[in-house]
Amino acid sequence: MGNAVKTGVDQEGTIALLYPTPSGGGETGPTADDVKLSKWVWGNYTAAKRWKDQQEFKDAEENWGYWNEQQWKYQRAAHLTMAVVNQVYPTIETFIGHFSDNLPESVARARNPAQKRVGEMATKLFNWANAINGVRSLNELNLRSACVTGFSCRAVDWDWSMDGKRGAPKFRFKDERNIFLSPWTTNPDLSDCRYLIDASNIPRDVVVKQWPDRAGDIKPGTWDGSLTPQFMTGSGSEGFADYLTFPSGKTVDGTTGKNNQPGSGDLVTLIQQWYRNDDGTLR
């Protein structure tokens, strides 16, 4: 969140910036409301992150490491034997490929014969949306996440830039490692989830394009390096010093722990939060 936060304050979302003290607002700095909102969202994020760390997701993260690059190496989880790896990995990857190849078209069937034409129109719209979103390839990502970690997530938004600027549904795969649920969420349908957070480190220009009026306040550098673990170890091009920024405006070298001058890191931390309304919906 440190550089940008999107919350469920209204339909379009409100951006707020996390700074230690308020200032004039706009390009000169955040307002007092910005700081208050940022602290609220950051508090929810840290609570949800601690809750997630206490659950079984650590095993899922280990499974990803061995799945992606270490499935046949000696560095594997204690609960994975070589026999299990050799049997499970190709079986699941084969299943994912077969599922995508044999996925039938969506069909909307009307319960009332008088609405048959409506069902036919809905069928065309479903398949049109699937086609423009490349849903077959997208399904592979969701299936693989579900098989490896037991959890998968997909976002469905409305994107006005699609279909010749006329807008269309936009399907996006969400990395389950960036999804955080409110503490004490246990129901699979999330009916007891008080808020949901999507946190990720993304290029600064993407955030600036979405909120151009706050471009001057979105400083380069991320607030939570654990969201991009590939930058958390090593040095030089393998380190994260140029990407992790703290409220002091300085960066910290991950190998030495010493403060460095702000680098040219192009990532910022974006947190999007949906919270439970009185009517039971998440906004």
Coordinates of C-alpha atoms in Angstrom, one line a residue:
M1 CA 0.0 0.0 0.0
G2 CA 2.9 2.3 0.8
N3 CA 2.6 4.1 -2.6
A4 CA -0.9 3.4 -3.6
V5 CA -4.1 2.0 -2.1
K6 CA -7.4 1.3 -3.8
T7 CA -10.3 0.8 -1.4
G8 CA -14.0 0.1 -1.7
V9 CA -15.0 3.6 -0.6
D10 CA -17.0 4.1 -3.8
Q11 CA -17.7 2.4 -7.1
E12 CA -14.6 3.8 -8.8
G13 CA -12.3 3.3 -5.8
T14 CA -10.3 5.9 -3.9
I15 CA -6.6 6.2 -4.0
A16 CA -4.7 7.1 -0.8
L17 CA -1.0 7.2 -0.1
L18 CA 0.8 6.1 3.1
Y19 CA 3.1 8.7 4.6
P20 CA 4.1 9.4 8.2
T21 CA 2.5 12.8 8.4
P22 CA -0.1 14.7 6.3
S23 CA 0.7 17.6 4.1
G24 CA -1.1 19.8 1.5
G25 CA -2.5 17.0 -0.7
G26 CA -2.3 16.6 -4.5
E27 CA 1.2 16.6 -5.8
T28 CA 2.5 18.3 -2.7
G29 CA 1.6 15.3 -0.5
P30 CA -1.3 13.4 1.1
T31 CA -4.1 15.0 3.1
A32 CA -5.1 14.0 6.6
D33 CA -7.9 11.9 5.2
D34 CA -5.3 10.1 3.0
V35 CA -3.2 9.2 6.0
K36 CA -6.2 8.0 8.0
L37 CA -7.5 5.9 5.2
S38 CA -4.0 4.5 4.5
K39 CA -3.5 3.5 8.1
W40 CA -6.9 1.7 8.2
V41 CA -6.1 -0.3 5.0
W42 CA -2.6 -1.0 6.1
G43 CA -3.8 -2.3 9.4
N44 CA -6.3 -4.6 7.7
Y45 CA -3.6 -5.8 5.3
T46 CA -1.1 -6.7 8.0
A47 CA -3.8 -8.5 10.1
A48 CA -4.9 -10.5 7.0
K49 CA -1.3 -11.3 6.2
R50 CA -0.6 -12.6 9.7
W51 CA -3.7 -14.7 9.5
K52 CA -2.7 -16.2 6.2
D53 CA 0.8 -17.0 7.5
Q54 CA -0.7 -18.9 10.4
Q55 CA -2.8 -21.1 8.2
E56 CA -1.7 -23.9 5.8
F57 CA -0.6 -21.7 3.0
K58 CA 3.1 -22.1 3.8
D59 CA 3.0 -25.6 2.5
A60 CA 1.3 -24.3 -0.6
E61 CA 4.1 -21.8 -1.2
E62 CA 6.7 -24.6 -0.8
N63 CA 4.8 -26.7 -3.3
W64 CA 5.1 -23.8 -5.9
G65 CA 8.8 -23.7 -5.5
Y66 CA 9.2 -27.4 -6.2
W67 CA 6.6 -27.3 -8.9
N68 CA 8.1 -24.5 -10.9
E69 CA 11.8 -25.3 -10.8
Q70 CA 12.8 -27.9 -8.3
Q71 CA 10.4 -30.8 -8.8
W72 CA 13.2 -33.2 -9.8
K73 CA 16.0 -31.7 -7.7
Y74 CA 17.1 -32.9 -4.3
Q75 CA 15.8 -29.7 -2.5
R76 CA 12.2 -30.8 -2.0
A77 CA 9.8 -30.5 0.8
A78 CA 10.0 -33.2 3.5
H79 CA 6.4 -34.4 2.7
L80 CA 7.3 -34.9 -1.0
T81 CA 9.3 -38.0 -2.0
M82 CA 10.8 -38.4 -5.4
A83 CA 8.2 -41.1 -6.3
V84 CA 5.4 -38.7 -5.4
V85 CA 6.9 -35.9 -7.5
N86 CA 7.5 -38.1 -10.5
Q87 CA 3.9 -39.4 -10.4
V88 CA 1.9 -36.2 -9.5
Y89 CA 3.7 -33.6 -11.6
P90 CA 3.1 -35.1 -15.1
T91 CA -0.3 -36.4 -14.2
I92 CA -1.6 -33.0 -13.2
E93 CA 0.0 -31.2 -16.1
T94 CA -1.5 -33.7 -18.5
F95 CA -4.9 -33.2 -16.8
I96 CA -4.7 -29.4 -17.2
G97 CA -3.9 -29.8 -20.9
H98 CA -6.7 -32.2 -21.5
F99 CA -9.2 -30.1 -19.7
S100 CA -8.4 -27.0 -21.8
D101 CA -8.5 -28.9 -25.0
N102 CA -11.8 -30.5 -24.2
L103 CA -13.6 -27.6 -22.6
P104 CA -17.0 -27.3 -24.2
E105 CA -18.7 -24.0 -25.1
S106 CA -20.9 -22.3 -22.5
V107 CA -24.6 -22.8 -23.0
A108 CA -27.4 -20.8 -21.3
R109 CA -30.6 -22.8 -21.2
A110 CA -33.9 -21.1 -20.5
R111 CA -36.2 -22.7 -17.9
N112 CA -39.2 -21.0 -19.6
P113 CA -39.7 -21.8 -23.3
A114 CA -40.8 -18.2 -23.9
Q115 CA -37.2 -17.1 -23.0
K116 CA -35.5 -19.4 -25.4
R117 CA -34.3 -16.5 -27.5
V118 CA -32.8 -14.8 -24.4
G119 CA -30.9 -18.0 -23.6
E120 CA -29.5 -18.1 -27.1
M121 CA -28.4 -14.5 -26.9
A122 CA -26.8 -15.2 -23.5
T123 CA -25.0 -18.2 -24.9
K124 CA -23.4 -16.0 -27.7
L125 CA -22.4 -13.4 -25.2
F126 CA -20.8 -15.9 -22.9
N127 CA -18.8 -17.5 -25.7
W128 CA -17.8 -14.1 -27.1
A129 CA -16.5 -13.0 -23.7
N130 CA -14.6 -16.3 -23.3
A131 CA -13.0 -15.8 -26.8
I132 CA -11.8 -12.3 -26.3
N133 CA -10.3 -13.1 -22.9
G134 CA -8.5 -16.3 -24.1
V135 CA -10.3 -18.2 -21.4
R136 CA -8.8 -21.6 -22.5
S137 CA -5.3 -20.4 -21.6
L138 CA -6.6 -18.6 -18.6
N139 CA -8.1 -21.7 -17.2
E140 CA -4.8 -23.4 -17.2
L141 CA -3.4 -20.9 -14.7
N142 CA -6.4 -21.3 -12.4
L143 CA -6.4 -25.0 -12.6
R144 CA -2.7 -25.3 -11.9
S145 CA -3.0 -23.0 -8.8
A146 CA -5.9 -25.1 -7.6
C147 CA -4.0 -28.4 -8.0
V148 CA -0.8 -27.2 -6.4
T149 CA -2.1 -25.0 -3.6
G150 CA -5.8 -26.0 -3.3
F151 CA -6.8 -22.4 -3.9
S152 CA -7.4 -20.3 -7.0
C153 CA -8.8 -16.9 -7.8
R154 CA -10.1 -15.1 -10.9
A155 CA -11.2 -11.5 -11.1
V156 CA -14.0 -10.3 -13.4
D157 CA -14.0 -6.6 -14.2
W158 CA -15.4 -4.3 -16.8
D159 CA -12.8 -3.0 -19.1
W160 CA -13.8 0.0 -21.3
S161 CA -10.7 -0.3 -23.4
M162 CA -11.8 -3.6 -24.9
D163 CA -14.0 -4.2 -27.9
G164 CA -13.1 -1.0 -29.7
K165 CA -13.5 1.1 -26.6
R166 CA -17.1 -0.1 -26.1
G167 CA -16.2 -2.1 -23.1
A168 CA -16.4 -5.8 -22.3
P169 CA -16.0 -8.2 -19.3
K170 CA -12.3 -8.7 -18.5
F171 CA -11.2 -12.0 -16.9
R172 CA -7.9 -11.8 -15.0
F173 CA -6.0 -14.6 -13.2
K174 CA -5.1 -13.5 -9.7
D175 CA -2.0 -15.0 -8.0
E176 CA -3.3 -16.6 -4.8
R177 CA -0.1 -15.5 -3.1
N178 CA -1.3 -11.9 -3.4
I179 CA -4.8 -12.5 -2.0
F180 CA -5.4 -12.0 1.7
L181 CA -8.6 -12.6 3.6
S182 CA -9.8 -11.1 6.9
P183 CA -8.9 -13.0 10.1
W184 CA -11.2 -15.8 11.1
T185 CA -12.5 -16.4 7.5
T186 CA -13.3 -20.1 7.3
N187 CA -16.2 -20.6 4.8
P188 CA -15.2 -21.6 1.3
D189 CA -17.8 -19.2 -0.2
L190 CA -16.3 -16.3 1.8
S191 CA -19.6 -15.6 3.4
D192 CA -17.9 -14.8 6.7
C193 CA -15.1 -12.8 5.1
R194 CA -15.3 -9.2 6.4
Y195 CA -12.8 -7.9 3.9
L196 CA -10.6 -9.2 1.1
I197 CA -7.3 -7.6 0.0
D198 CA -5.4 -8.0 -3.3
A199 CA -1.8 -6.7 -2.7
S200 CA 0.9 -6.8 -5.3
N201 CA 4.0 -4.9 -6.5
I202 CA 3.5 -3.6 -9.9
P203 CA 5.2 -1.1 -12.3
R204 CA 4.6 2.5 -11.2
D205 CA 3.5 3.6 -14.7
V206 CA 0.5 1.2 -14.4
V207 CA -0.7 2.9 -11.3
V208 CA 0.0 6.4 -12.6
K209 CA -2.0 5.7 -15.7
Q210 CA -5.0 4.6 -13.6
W211 CA -4.7 7.7 -11.2
P212 CA -3.0 10.4 -13.3
D213 CA -4.2 13.2 -10.9
R214 CA -2.1 11.7 -8.1
A215 CA 1.0 10.9 -10.2
G216 CA 3.2 13.2 -8.2
D217 CA 2.5 11.4 -5.0
I218 CA 3.2 7.9 -6.2
K219 CA 6.9 7.6 -5.5
P220 CA 9.0 4.7 -6.9
G221 CA 9.7 1.9 -4.6
T222 CA 7.6 -0.8 -2.8
W223 CA 6.6 -1.0 0.8
D224 CA 6.3 -4.8 1.1
G225 CA 9.2 -6.6 -0.6
S226 CA 7.7 -10.0 0.4
L227 CA 5.2 -9.6 -2.4
T228 CA 8.0 -9.9 -4.9
P229 CA 10.3 -12.5 -3.2
Q230 CA 12.6 -12.7 -6.3
F231 CA 14.0 -9.3 -5.1
M232 CA 14.4 -10.3 -1.4
T233 CA 17.7 -12.1 -1.7
G234 CA 21.0 -11.7 -3.4
S235 CA 22.8 -8.5 -4.4
G236 CA 23.3 -6.3 -7.5
S237 CA 20.8 -7.2 -10.1
E238 CA 19.5 -10.0 -7.9
G239 CA 18.8 -7.8 -4.9
F240 CA 15.8 -5.7 -3.9
A241 CA 17.5 -2.5 -2.7
D242 CA 16.4 -0.5 -5.7
Y243 CA 12.8 -1.6 -5.3
L244 CA 12.0 -1.4 -1.5
T245 CA 11.4 2.1 -0.2
F246 CA 10.6 3.1 3.4
P247 CA 8.8 6.2 4.8
S248 CA 12.2 7.9 5.3
G249 CA 12.6 8.0 1.6
K250 CA 15.6 5.7 1.7
T251 CA 16.1 2.2 0.6
V252 CA 17.6 -0.7 2.5
D253 CA 20.1 -3.1 1.1
G254 CA 18.8 -6.6 1.7
T255 CA 22.2 -8.1 2.1
T256 CA 23.9 -5.5 4.3
G257 CA 20.9 -3.9 6.0
K258 CA 22.5 -0.4 5.3
N259 CA 20.5 2.5 4.0
N260 CA 21.1 3.5 0.4
Q261 CA 19.9 6.6 -1.5
P262 CA 16.6 6.1 -3.3
G263 CA 17.2 4.2 -6.5
S264 CA 15.3 4.1 -9.8
G265 CA 13.1 1.2 -8.8
D266 CA 10.0 1.1 -11.0
L267 CA 7.8 -1.0 -8.7
V268 CA 5.2 0.3 -6.3
T269 CA 2.9 -1.6 -3.9
L270 CA -0.8 -1.5 -4.8
I271 CA -3.4 -2.7 -2.3
Q272 CA -7.0 -3.1 -3.4
Q273 CA -9.5 -3.8 -0.6
W274 CA -13.1 -5.0 -0.8
Y275 CA -15.1 -4.8 2.5
R276 CA -18.4 -6.3 3.6
N277 CA -21.4 -4.0 3.3
D278 CA -24.4 -4.1 5.6
D279 CA -26.4 -5.9 2.8
G280 CA -23.8 -8.7 2.8
T281 CA -22.1 -7.8 -0.5
L282 CA -18.3 -7.1 -0.9
R283 CA -17.5 -3.7 -2.5

